[in-house]
Amino acid sequence: MSVPPPSPRLSIGLVGFGAFGRLIARHLAPYAALTIHDPYLPAGRLAAEPTAVAGDLRSVAACPVVILATPVASLAEVVQALAPHLRPGTLVVDVG
């Protein structure tokens, strides 16, 4: 009996790497390849996250699933900046 090949890992874009973003990343990392964008993240902070890579909004928007983990006060600004880069069919969700 042959074993089916492993499924490719889902790519998930994550905008925001504060408390909620880190929580989401920790739970999704075993199941998905994460691309994270947070303009306030200190340089090199993601080096400690072996299952995630830093990216700009364009690379996050290229993922089929994008999770917004930003403060409510900046959500409208983030959505406006992200929207032009999204492809039709991208699933965008918010942690709130």
PDB file of N, CA and C in Angstrom:
ATOM      1  N   MET A   1       0.855  -1.170   0.000  1.00  0.00           N
ATOM      2  CA  MET A   1       0.000   0.000   0.000  1.00  0.00           C
ATOM      3  C   MET A   1       0.898   1.229   0.000  1.00  0.00           C
ATOM      4  N   SER A   2       0.646   2.156  -0.910  1.00  0.00           N
ATOM      5  CA  SER A   2       1.489   3.352  -0.984  1.00  0.00           C
ATOM      6  C   SER A   2       0.931   4.466  -0.109  1.00  0.00           C
ATOM      7  N   VAL A   3       1.836   5.290   0.358  1.00  0.00           N
ATOM      8  CA  VAL A   3       1.464   6.440   1.187  1.00  0.00           C
ATOM      9  C   VAL A   3       1.310   7.642   0.264  1.00  0.00           C
ATOM     10  N   PRO A   4       0.204   8.382   0.386  1.00  0.00           N
ATOM     11  CA  PRO A   4       0.031   9.541  -0.485  1.00  0.00           C
ATOM     12  C   PRO A   4       1.075  10.608  -0.155  1.00  0.00           C
ATOM     13  N   PRO A   5       1.463  11.395  -1.150  1.00  0.00           N
ATOM     14  CA  PRO A   5       2.442  12.446  -0.882  1.00  0.00           C
ATOM     15  C   PRO A   5       1.858  13.472   0.082  1.00  0.00           C
ATOM     16  N   PRO A   6       2.703  14.116   0.866  1.00  0.00           N
ATOM     17  CA  PRO A   6       2.179  15.108   1.809  1.00  0.00           C
ATOM     18  C   PRO A   6       1.575  16.295   1.067  1.00  0.00           C
ATOM     19  N   SER A   7       0.549  16.864   1.644  1.00  0.00           N
ATOM     20  CA  SER A   7      -0.081  18.044   1.064  1.00  0.00           C
ATOM     21  C   SER A   7       0.850  19.233   1.230  1.00  0.00           C
ATOM     22  N   PRO A   8       0.842  20.144   0.261  1.00  0.00           N
ATOM     23  CA  PRO A   8       1.660  21.339   0.441  1.00  0.00           C
ATOM     24  C   PRO A   8       1.112  22.156   1.608  1.00  0.00           C
ATOM     25  N   ARG A   9       2.022  22.792   2.318  1.00  0.00           N
ATOM     26  CA  ARG A   9       1.602  23.605   3.465  1.00  0.00           C
ATOM     27  C   ARG A   9       0.854  24.832   2.978  1.00  0.00           C
ATOM     28  N   LEU A  10      -0.200  25.160   3.655  1.00  0.00           N
ATOM     29  CA  LEU A  10      -0.968  26.365   3.367  1.00  0.00           C
ATOM     30  C   LEU A  10      -0.111  27.580   3.692  1.00  0.00           C
ATOM     31  N   SER A  11      -0.158  28.590   2.850  1.00  0.00           N
ATOM     32  CA  SER A  11       0.543  29.845   3.121  1.00  0.00           C
ATOM     33  C   SER A  11      -0.434  30.818   3.744  1.00  0.00           C
ATOM     34  N   ILE A  12      -0.053  31.372   4.882  1.00  0.00           N
ATOM     35  CA  ILE A  12      -0.897  32.334   5.583  1.00  0.00           C
ATOM     36  C   ILE A  12      -0.089  33.604   5.800  1.00  0.00           C
ATOM     37  N   GLY A  13      -0.695  34.732   5.441  1.00  0.00           N
ATOM     38  CA  GLY A  13      -0.106  36.035   5.713  1.00  0.00           C
ATOM     39  C   GLY A  13      -0.670  36.578   7.005  1.00  0.00           C
ATOM     40  N   LEU A  14       0.175  37.158   7.811  1.00  0.00           N
ATOM     41  CA  LEU A  14      -0.236  37.696   9.105  1.00  0.00           C
ATOM     42  C   LEU A  14       0.229  39.139   9.192  1.00  0.00           C
ATOM     43  N   VAL A  15      -0.715  40.055   9.396  1.00  0.00           N
ATOM     44  CA  VAL A  15      -0.386  41.468   9.546  1.00  0.00           C
ATOM     45  C   VAL A  15      -0.508  41.807  11.017  1.00  0.00           C
ATOM     46  N   GLY A  16       0.619  42.092  11.638  1.00  0.00           N
ATOM     47  CA  GLY A  16       0.659  42.403  13.067  1.00  0.00           C
ATOM     48  C   GLY A  16       1.286  41.261  13.838  1.00  0.00           C
ATOM     49  N   PHE A  17       2.278  41.591  14.639  1.00  0.00           N
ATOM     50  CA  PHE A  17       2.955  40.556  15.431  1.00  0.00           C
ATOM     51  C   PHE A  17       3.074  40.998  16.888  1.00  0.00           C
ATOM     52  N   GLY A  18       1.975  41.570  17.367  1.00  0.00           N
ATOM     53  CA  GLY A  18       1.877  41.904  18.786  1.00  0.00           C
ATOM     54  C   GLY A  18       1.398  40.669  19.538  1.00  0.00           C
ATOM     55  N   ALA A  19       0.695  40.879  20.641  1.00  0.00           N
ATOM     56  CA  ALA A  19       0.252  39.754  21.470  1.00  0.00           C
ATOM     57  C   ALA A  19      -0.638  38.782  20.688  1.00  0.00           C
ATOM     58  N   PHE A  20      -1.646  39.299  19.980  1.00  0.00           N
ATOM     59  CA  PHE A  20      -2.537  38.409  19.231  1.00  0.00           C
ATOM     60  C   PHE A  20      -1.816  37.775  18.048  1.00  0.00           C
ATOM     61  N   GLY A  21      -1.013  38.551  17.352  1.00  0.00           N
ATOM     62  CA  GLY A  21      -0.278  38.012  16.203  1.00  0.00           C
ATOM     63  C   GLY A  21       0.651  36.881  16.602  1.00  0.00           C
ATOM     64  N   ARG A  22       1.364  37.052  17.713  1.00  0.00           N
ATOM     65  CA  ARG A  22       2.261  35.982  18.193  1.00  0.00           C
ATOM     66  C   ARG A  22       1.472  34.750  18.613  1.00  0.00           C
ATOM     67  N   LEU A  23       0.322  34.958  19.243  1.00  0.00           N
ATOM     68  CA  LEU A  23      -0.525  33.832  19.645  1.00  0.00           C
ATOM     69  C   LEU A  23      -1.000  33.050  18.420  1.00  0.00           C
ATOM     70  N   ILE A  24      -1.489  33.765  17.427  1.00  0.00           N
ATOM     71  CA  ILE A  24      -1.947  33.111  16.187  1.00  0.00           C
ATOM     72  C   ILE A  24      -0.790  32.361  15.533  1.00  0.00           C
ATOM     73  N   ALA A  25       0.360  33.014  15.436  1.00  0.00           N
ATOM     74  CA  ALA A  25       1.528  32.395  14.792  1.00  0.00           C
ATOM     75  C   ALA A  25       1.937  31.113  15.508  1.00  0.00           C
ATOM     76  N   ARG A  26       1.942  31.144  16.811  1.00  0.00           N
ATOM     77  CA  ARG A  26       2.344  29.967  17.582  1.00  0.00           C
ATOM     78  C   ARG A  26       1.421  28.778  17.303  1.00  0.00           C
ATOM     79  N   HIS A  27       0.123  29.043  17.173  1.00  0.00           N
ATOM     80  CA  HIS A  27      -0.830  27.956  16.953  1.00  0.00           C
ATOM     81  C   HIS A  27      -0.875  27.485  15.502  1.00  0.00           C
ATOM     82  N   LEU A  28      -0.589  28.377  14.562  1.00  0.00           N
ATOM     83  CA  LEU A  28      -0.668  27.991  13.159  1.00  0.00           C
ATOM     84  C   LEU A  28       0.648  27.467  12.592  1.00  0.00           C
ATOM     85  N   ALA A  29       1.760  27.810  13.217  1.00  0.00           N
ATOM     86  CA  ALA A  29       3.083  27.445  12.687  1.00  0.00           C
ATOM     87  C   ALA A  29       3.244  25.959  12.372  1.00  0.00           C
ATOM     88  N   PRO A  30       2.713  25.042  13.164  1.00  0.00           N
ATOM     89  CA  PRO A  30       2.889  23.627  12.813  1.00  0.00           C
ATOM     90  C   PRO A  30       2.140  23.213  11.542  1.00  0.00           C
ATOM     91  N   TYR A  31       1.185  24.032  11.100  1.00  0.00           N
ATOM     92  CA  TYR A  31       0.312  23.637  10.003  1.00  0.00           C
ATOM     93  C   TYR A  31       0.442  24.488   8.744  1.00  0.00           C
ATOM     94  N   ALA A  32       1.112  25.632   8.848  1.00  0.00           N
ATOM     95  CA  ALA A  32       1.142  26.556   7.715  1.00  0.00           C
ATOM     96  C   ALA A  32       2.470  27.292   7.642  1.00  0.00           C
ATOM     97  N   ALA A  33       2.784  27.735   6.441  1.00  0.00           N
ATOM     98  CA  ALA A  33       3.946  28.602   6.229  1.00  0.00           C
ATOM     99  C   ALA A  33       3.470  30.036   6.444  1.00  0.00           C
ATOM    100  N   LEU A  34       4.092  30.740   7.363  1.00  0.00           N
ATOM    101  CA  LEU A  34       3.645  32.080   7.737  1.00  0.00           C
ATOM    102  C   LEU A  34       4.545  33.159   7.147  1.00  0.00           C
ATOM    103  N   THR A  35       3.908  34.177   6.585  1.00  0.00           N
ATOM    104  CA  THR A  35       4.595  35.383   6.165  1.00  0.00           C
ATOM    105  C   THR A  35       4.023  36.507   7.013  1.00  0.00           C
ATOM    106  N   ILE A  36       4.887  37.209   7.732  1.00  0.00           N
ATOM    107  CA  ILE A  36       4.434  38.187   8.722  1.00  0.00           C
ATOM    108  C   ILE A  36       4.906  39.583   8.363  1.00  0.00           C
ATOM    109  N   HIS A  37       3.978  40.525   8.475  1.00  0.00           N
ATOM    110  CA  HIS A  37       4.313  41.937   8.272  1.00  0.00           C
ATOM    111  C   HIS A  37       3.888  42.721   9.512  1.00  0.00           C
ATOM    112  N   ASP A  38       4.829  43.429  10.075  1.00  0.00           N
ATOM    113  CA  ASP A  38       4.542  44.340  11.183  1.00  0.00           C
ATOM    114  C   ASP A  38       5.565  45.461  11.108  1.00  0.00           C
ATOM    115  N   PRO A  39       5.139  46.664  10.701  1.00  0.00           N
ATOM    116  CA  PRO A  39       6.098  47.753  10.525  1.00  0.00           C
ATOM    117  C   PRO A  39       6.758  48.191  11.825  1.00  0.00           C
ATOM    118  N   TYR A  40       6.187  47.814  12.953  1.00  0.00           N
ATOM    119  CA  TYR A  40       6.749  48.211  14.247  1.00  0.00           C
ATOM    120  C   TYR A  40       7.637  47.145  14.864  1.00  0.00           C
ATOM    121  N   LEU A  41       7.816  46.060  14.149  1.00  0.00           N
ATOM    122  CA  LEU A  41       8.624  44.946  14.647  1.00  0.00           C
ATOM    123  C   LEU A  41      10.106  45.298  14.556  1.00  0.00           C
ATOM    124  N   PRO A  42      10.844  45.162  15.642  1.00  0.00           N
ATOM    125  CA  PRO A  42      12.284  45.443  15.576  1.00  0.00           C
ATOM    126  C   PRO A  42      12.981  44.524  14.572  1.00  0.00           C
ATOM    127  N   ALA A  43      13.960  45.069  13.888  1.00  0.00           N
ATOM    128  CA  ALA A  43      14.721  44.294  12.904  1.00  0.00           C
ATOM    129  C   ALA A  43      15.284  43.031  13.551  1.00  0.00           C
ATOM    130  N   GLY A  44      15.135  41.914  12.877  1.00  0.00           N
ATOM    131  CA  GLY A  44      15.672  40.655  13.372  1.00  0.00           C
ATOM    132  C   GLY A  44      14.766  39.912  14.332  1.00  0.00           C
ATOM    133  N   ARG A  45      13.643  40.476  14.730  1.00  0.00           N
ATOM    134  CA  ARG A  45      12.761  39.827  15.707  1.00  0.00           C
ATOM    135  C   ARG A  45      12.244  38.487  15.190  1.00  0.00           C
ATOM    136  N   LEU A  46      11.969  38.390  13.901  1.00  0.00           N
ATOM    137  CA  LEU A  46      11.447  37.138  13.356  1.00  0.00           C
ATOM    138  C   LEU A  46      12.516  36.082  13.164  1.00  0.00           C
ATOM    139  N   ALA A  47      13.772  36.441  13.332  1.00  0.00           N
ATOM    140  CA  ALA A  47      14.838  35.442  13.200  1.00  0.00           C
ATOM    141  C   ALA A  47      14.663  34.329  14.229  1.00  0.00           C
ATOM    142  N   ALA A  48      14.021  34.648  15.344  1.00  0.00           N
ATOM    143  CA  ALA A  48      13.782  33.657  16.394  1.00  0.00           C
ATOM    144  C   ALA A  48      12.569  32.780  16.087  1.00  0.00           C
ATOM    145  N   GLU A  49      11.862  33.074  14.999  1.00  0.00           N
ATOM    146  CA  GLU A  49      10.678  32.315  14.614  1.00  0.00           C
ATOM    147  C   GLU A  49      11.036  31.454  13.395  1.00  0.00           C
ATOM    148  N   PRO A  50      11.455  30.223  13.595  1.00  0.00           N
ATOM    149  CA  PRO A  50      11.930  29.411  12.471  1.00  0.00           C
ATOM    150  C   PRO A  50      10.859  29.056  11.448  1.00  0.00           C
ATOM    151  N   THR A  51       9.597  29.169  11.807  1.00  0.00           N
ATOM    152  CA  THR A  51       8.537  28.782  10.873  1.00  0.00           C
ATOM    153  C   THR A  51       7.892  29.977  10.201  1.00  0.00           C
ATOM    154  N   ALA A  52       8.454  31.166  10.361  1.00  0.00           N
ATOM    155  CA  ALA A  52       7.865  32.367   9.780  1.00  0.00           C
ATOM    156  C   ALA A  52       8.939  33.195   9.095  1.00  0.00           C
ATOM    157  N   VAL A  53       8.510  33.945   8.099  1.00  0.00           N
ATOM    158  CA  VAL A  53       9.409  34.873   7.427  1.00  0.00           C
ATOM    159  C   VAL A  53       8.787  36.257   7.455  1.00  0.00           C
ATOM    160  N   ALA A  54       9.632  37.253   7.506  1.00  0.00           N
ATOM    161  CA  ALA A  54       9.154  38.634   7.452  1.00  0.00           C
ATOM    162  C   ALA A  54       8.849  38.986   6.006  1.00  0.00           C
ATOM    163  N   GLY A  55       7.845  39.801   5.813  1.00  0.00           N
ATOM    164  CA  GLY A  55       7.493  40.218   4.467  1.00  0.00           C
ATOM    165  C   GLY A  55       6.829  41.576   4.474  1.00  0.00           C
ATOM    166  N   ASP A  56       6.734  42.160   3.294  1.00  0.00           N
ATOM    167  CA  ASP A  56       6.012  43.422   3.172  1.00  0.00           C
ATOM    168  C   ASP A  56       4.530  43.119   2.925  1.00  0.00           C
ATOM    169  N   LEU A  57       3.722  44.170   2.822  1.00  0.00           N
ATOM    170  CA  LEU A  57       2.287  43.950   2.614  1.00  0.00           C
ATOM    171  C   LEU A  57       2.002  43.188   1.328  1.00  0.00           C
ATOM    172  N   ARG A  58       2.789  43.431   0.305  1.00  0.00           N
ATOM    173  CA  ARG A  58       2.573  42.749  -0.979  1.00  0.00           C
ATOM    174  C   ARG A  58       2.776  41.236  -0.824  1.00  0.00           C
ATOM    175  N   SER A  59       3.815  40.820  -0.113  1.00  0.00           N
ATOM    176  CA  SER A  59       4.063  39.383   0.052  1.00  0.00           C
ATOM    177  C   SER A  59       3.023  38.738   0.966  1.00  0.00           C
ATOM    178  N   VAL A  60       2.546  39.467   1.952  1.00  0.00           N
ATOM    179  CA  VAL A  60       1.472  38.950   2.811  1.00  0.00           C
ATOM    180  C   VAL A  60       0.190  38.785   1.988  1.00  0.00           C
ATOM    181  N   ALA A  61      -0.112  39.784   1.157  1.00  0.00           N
ATOM    182  CA  ALA A  61      -1.333  39.745   0.338  1.00  0.00           C
ATOM    183  C   ALA A  61      -1.300  38.644  -0.707  1.00  0.00           C
ATOM    184  N   ALA A  62      -0.119  38.147  -1.062  1.00  0.00           N
ATOM    185  CA  ALA A  62      -0.007  37.069  -2.039  1.00  0.00           C
ATOM    186  C   ALA A  62      -0.446  35.724  -1.461  1.00  0.00           C
ATOM    187  N   CYS A  63      -0.591  35.635  -0.158  1.00  0.00           N
ATOM    188  CA  CYS A  63      -1.021  34.392   0.491  1.00  0.00           C
ATOM    189  C   CYS A  63      -2.528  34.204   0.272  1.00  0.00           C
ATOM    190  N   PRO A  64      -3.002  32.964   0.191  1.00  0.00           N
ATOM    191  CA  PRO A  64      -4.435  32.735  -0.014  1.00  0.00           C
ATOM    192  C   PRO A  64      -5.280  33.077   1.211  1.00  0.00           C
ATOM    193  N   VAL A  65      -4.648  33.142   2.377  1.00  0.00           N
ATOM    194  CA  VAL A  65      -5.324  33.522   3.617  1.00  0.00           C
ATOM    195  C   VAL A  65      -4.501  34.615   4.275  1.00  0.00           C
ATOM    196  N   VAL A  66      -5.173  35.698   4.677  1.00  0.00           N
ATOM    197  CA  VAL A  66      -4.503  36.811   5.365  1.00  0.00           C
ATOM    198  C   VAL A  66      -5.250  37.061   6.668  1.00  0.00           C
ATOM    199  N   ILE A  67      -4.502  37.094   7.754  1.00  0.00           N
ATOM    200  CA  ILE A  67      -5.079  37.350   9.074  1.00  0.00           C
ATOM    201  C   ILE A  67      -4.606  38.717   9.538  1.00  0.00           C
ATOM    202  N   LEU A  68      -5.560  39.563   9.941  1.00  0.00           N
ATOM    203  CA  LEU A  68      -5.248  40.886  10.453  1.00  0.00           C
ATOM    204  C   LEU A  68      -5.231  40.834  11.974  1.00  0.00           C
ATOM    205  N   ALA A  69      -4.092  41.158  12.546  1.00  0.00           N
ATOM    206  CA  ALA A  69      -3.938  41.142  14.000  1.00  0.00           C
ATOM    207  C   ALA A  69      -3.367  42.494  14.426  1.00  0.00           C
ATOM    208  N   THR A  70      -4.087  43.541  14.048  1.00  0.00           N
ATOM    209  CA  THR A  70      -3.636  44.900  14.340  1.00  0.00           C
ATOM    210  C   THR A  70      -4.603  45.556  15.311  1.00  0.00           C
ATOM    211  N   PRO A  71      -4.163  46.626  15.962  1.00  0.00           N
ATOM    212  CA  PRO A  71      -5.091  47.354  16.839  1.00  0.00           C
ATOM    213  C   PRO A  71      -6.283  47.886  16.034  1.00  0.00           C
ATOM    214  N   VAL A  72      -7.438  47.916  16.649  1.00  0.00           N
ATOM    215  CA  VAL A  72      -8.651  48.384  15.986  1.00  0.00           C
ATOM    216  C   VAL A  72      -8.452  49.792  15.434  1.00  0.00           C
ATOM    217  N   ALA A  73      -7.740  50.620  16.143  1.00  0.00           N
ATOM    218  CA  ALA A  73      -7.530  52.005  15.724  1.00  0.00           C
ATOM    219  C   ALA A  73      -6.789  52.105  14.383  1.00  0.00           C
ATOM    220  N   SER A  74      -5.991  51.117  14.043  1.00  0.00           N
ATOM    221  CA  SER A  74      -5.235  51.168  12.783  1.00  0.00           C
ATOM    222  C   SER A  74      -5.799  50.228  11.723  1.00  0.00           C
ATOM    223  N   LEU A  75      -6.896  49.563  12.011  1.00  0.00           N
ATOM    224  CA  LEU A  75      -7.427  48.555  11.097  1.00  0.00           C
ATOM    225  C   LEU A  75      -7.817  49.148   9.742  1.00  0.00           C
ATOM    226  N   ALA A  76      -8.502  50.265   9.719  1.00  0.00           N
ATOM    227  CA  ALA A  76      -8.920  50.866   8.449  1.00  0.00           C
ATOM    228  C   ALA A  76      -7.708  51.231   7.596  1.00  0.00           C
ATOM    229  N   GLU A  77      -6.687  51.772   8.206  1.00  0.00           N
ATOM    230  CA  GLU A  77      -5.472  52.139   7.476  1.00  0.00           C
ATOM    231  C   GLU A  77      -4.789  50.896   6.897  1.00  0.00           C
ATOM    232  N   VAL A  78      -4.735  49.831   7.674  1.00  0.00           N
ATOM    233  CA  VAL A  78      -4.110  48.585   7.214  1.00  0.00           C
ATOM    234  C   VAL A  78      -4.895  47.993   6.044  1.00  0.00           C
ATOM    235  N   VAL A  79      -6.211  47.985   6.151  1.00  0.00           N
ATOM    236  CA  VAL A  79      -7.042  47.430   5.088  1.00  0.00           C
ATOM    237  C   VAL A  79      -6.876  48.237   3.797  1.00  0.00           C
ATOM    238  N   GLN A  80      -6.835  49.559   3.905  1.00  0.00           N
ATOM    239  CA  GLN A  80      -6.638  50.400   2.715  1.00  0.00           C
ATOM    240  C   GLN A  80      -5.285  50.135   2.063  1.00  0.00           C
ATOM    241  N   ALA A  81      -4.251  49.934   2.867  1.00  0.00           N
ATOM    242  CA  ALA A  81      -2.917  49.673   2.321  1.00  0.00           C
ATOM    243  C   ALA A  81      -2.821  48.271   1.717  1.00  0.00           C
ATOM    244  N   LEU A  82      -3.516  47.312   2.301  1.00  0.00           N
ATOM    245  CA  LEU A  82      -3.458  45.924   1.862  1.00  0.00           C
ATOM    246  C   LEU A  82      -4.317  45.652   0.628  1.00  0.00           C
ATOM    247  N   ALA A  83      -5.470  46.288   0.543  1.00  0.00           N
ATOM    248  CA  ALA A  83      -6.465  45.993  -0.484  1.00  0.00           C
ATOM    249  C   ALA A  83      -5.937  45.987  -1.922  1.00  0.00           C
ATOM    250  N   PRO A  84      -5.122  46.952  -2.330  1.00  0.00           N
ATOM    251  CA  PRO A  84      -4.677  46.933  -3.725  1.00  0.00           C
ATOM    252  C   PRO A  84      -3.810  45.728  -4.094  1.00  0.00           C
ATOM    253  N   HIS A  85      -3.282  45.041  -3.111  1.00  0.00           N
ATOM    254  CA  HIS A  85      -2.378  43.919  -3.362  1.00  0.00           C
ATOM    255  C   HIS A  85      -3.075  42.556  -3.289  1.00  0.00           C
ATOM    256  N   LEU A  86      -4.312  42.531  -2.822  1.00  0.00           N
ATOM    257  CA  LEU A  86      -5.035  41.262  -2.675  1.00  0.00           C
ATOM    258  C   LEU A  86      -5.508  40.737  -4.020  1.00  0.00           C
ATOM    259  N   ARG A  87      -5.516  39.418  -4.141  1.00  0.00           N
ATOM    260  CA  ARG A  87      -6.031  38.762  -5.338  1.00  0.00           C
ATOM    261  C   ARG A  87      -7.475  38.342  -5.103  1.00  0.00           C
ATOM    262  N   PRO A  88      -8.258  38.231  -6.159  1.00  0.00           N
ATOM    263  CA  PRO A  88      -9.627  37.731  -5.985  1.00  0.00           C
ATOM    264  C   PRO A  88      -9.611  36.360  -5.325  1.00  0.00           C
ATOM    265  N   GLY A  89     -10.506  36.165  -4.375  1.00  0.00           N
ATOM    266  CA  GLY A  89     -10.610  34.881  -3.692  1.00  0.00           C
ATOM    267  C   GLY A  89      -9.788  34.776  -2.425  1.00  0.00           C
ATOM    268  N   THR A  90      -8.953  35.779  -2.131  1.00  0.00           N
ATOM    269  CA  THR A  90      -8.182  35.746  -0.887  1.00  0.00           C
ATOM    270  C   THR A  90      -9.133  35.847   0.294  1.00  0.00           C
ATOM    271  N   LEU A  91      -8.920  35.006   1.282  1.00  0.00           N
ATOM    272  CA  LEU A  91      -9.714  35.049   2.504  1.00  0.00           C
ATOM    273  C   LEU A  91      -8.990  35.967   3.485  1.00  0.00           C
ATOM    274  N   VAL A  92      -9.676  37.038   3.902  1.00  0.00           N
ATOM    275  CA  VAL A  92      -9.109  37.986   4.858  1.00  0.00           C
ATOM    276  C   VAL A  92      -9.951  37.926   6.117  1.00  0.00           C
ATOM    277  N   VAL A  93      -9.311  37.667   7.249  1.00  0.00           N
ATOM    278  CA  VAL A  93     -10.012  37.582   8.523  1.00  0.00           C
ATOM    279  C   VAL A  93      -9.302  38.453   9.547  1.00  0.00           C
ATOM    280  N   ASP A  94     -10.035  38.831  10.575  1.00  0.00           N
ATOM    281  CA  ASP A  94      -9.507  39.658  11.649  1.00  0.00           C
ATOM    282  C   ASP A  94      -9.598  38.881  12.952  1.00  0.00           C
ATOM    283  N   VAL A  95      -8.625  39.085  13.824  1.00  0.00           N
ATOM    284  CA  VAL A  95      -8.623  38.352  15.093  1.00  0.00           C
ATOM    285  C   VAL A  95      -9.688  38.851  16.057  1.00  0.00           C
ATOM    286  N   GLY A  96     -10.211  40.043  15.831  1.00  0.00           N
ATOM    287  CA  GLY A  96     -11.193  40.639  16.735  1.00  0.00           C
ATOM    288  C   GLY A  96     -12.553  40.171  16.415  1.00  0.00           C
TER     289      GLY A  96
END
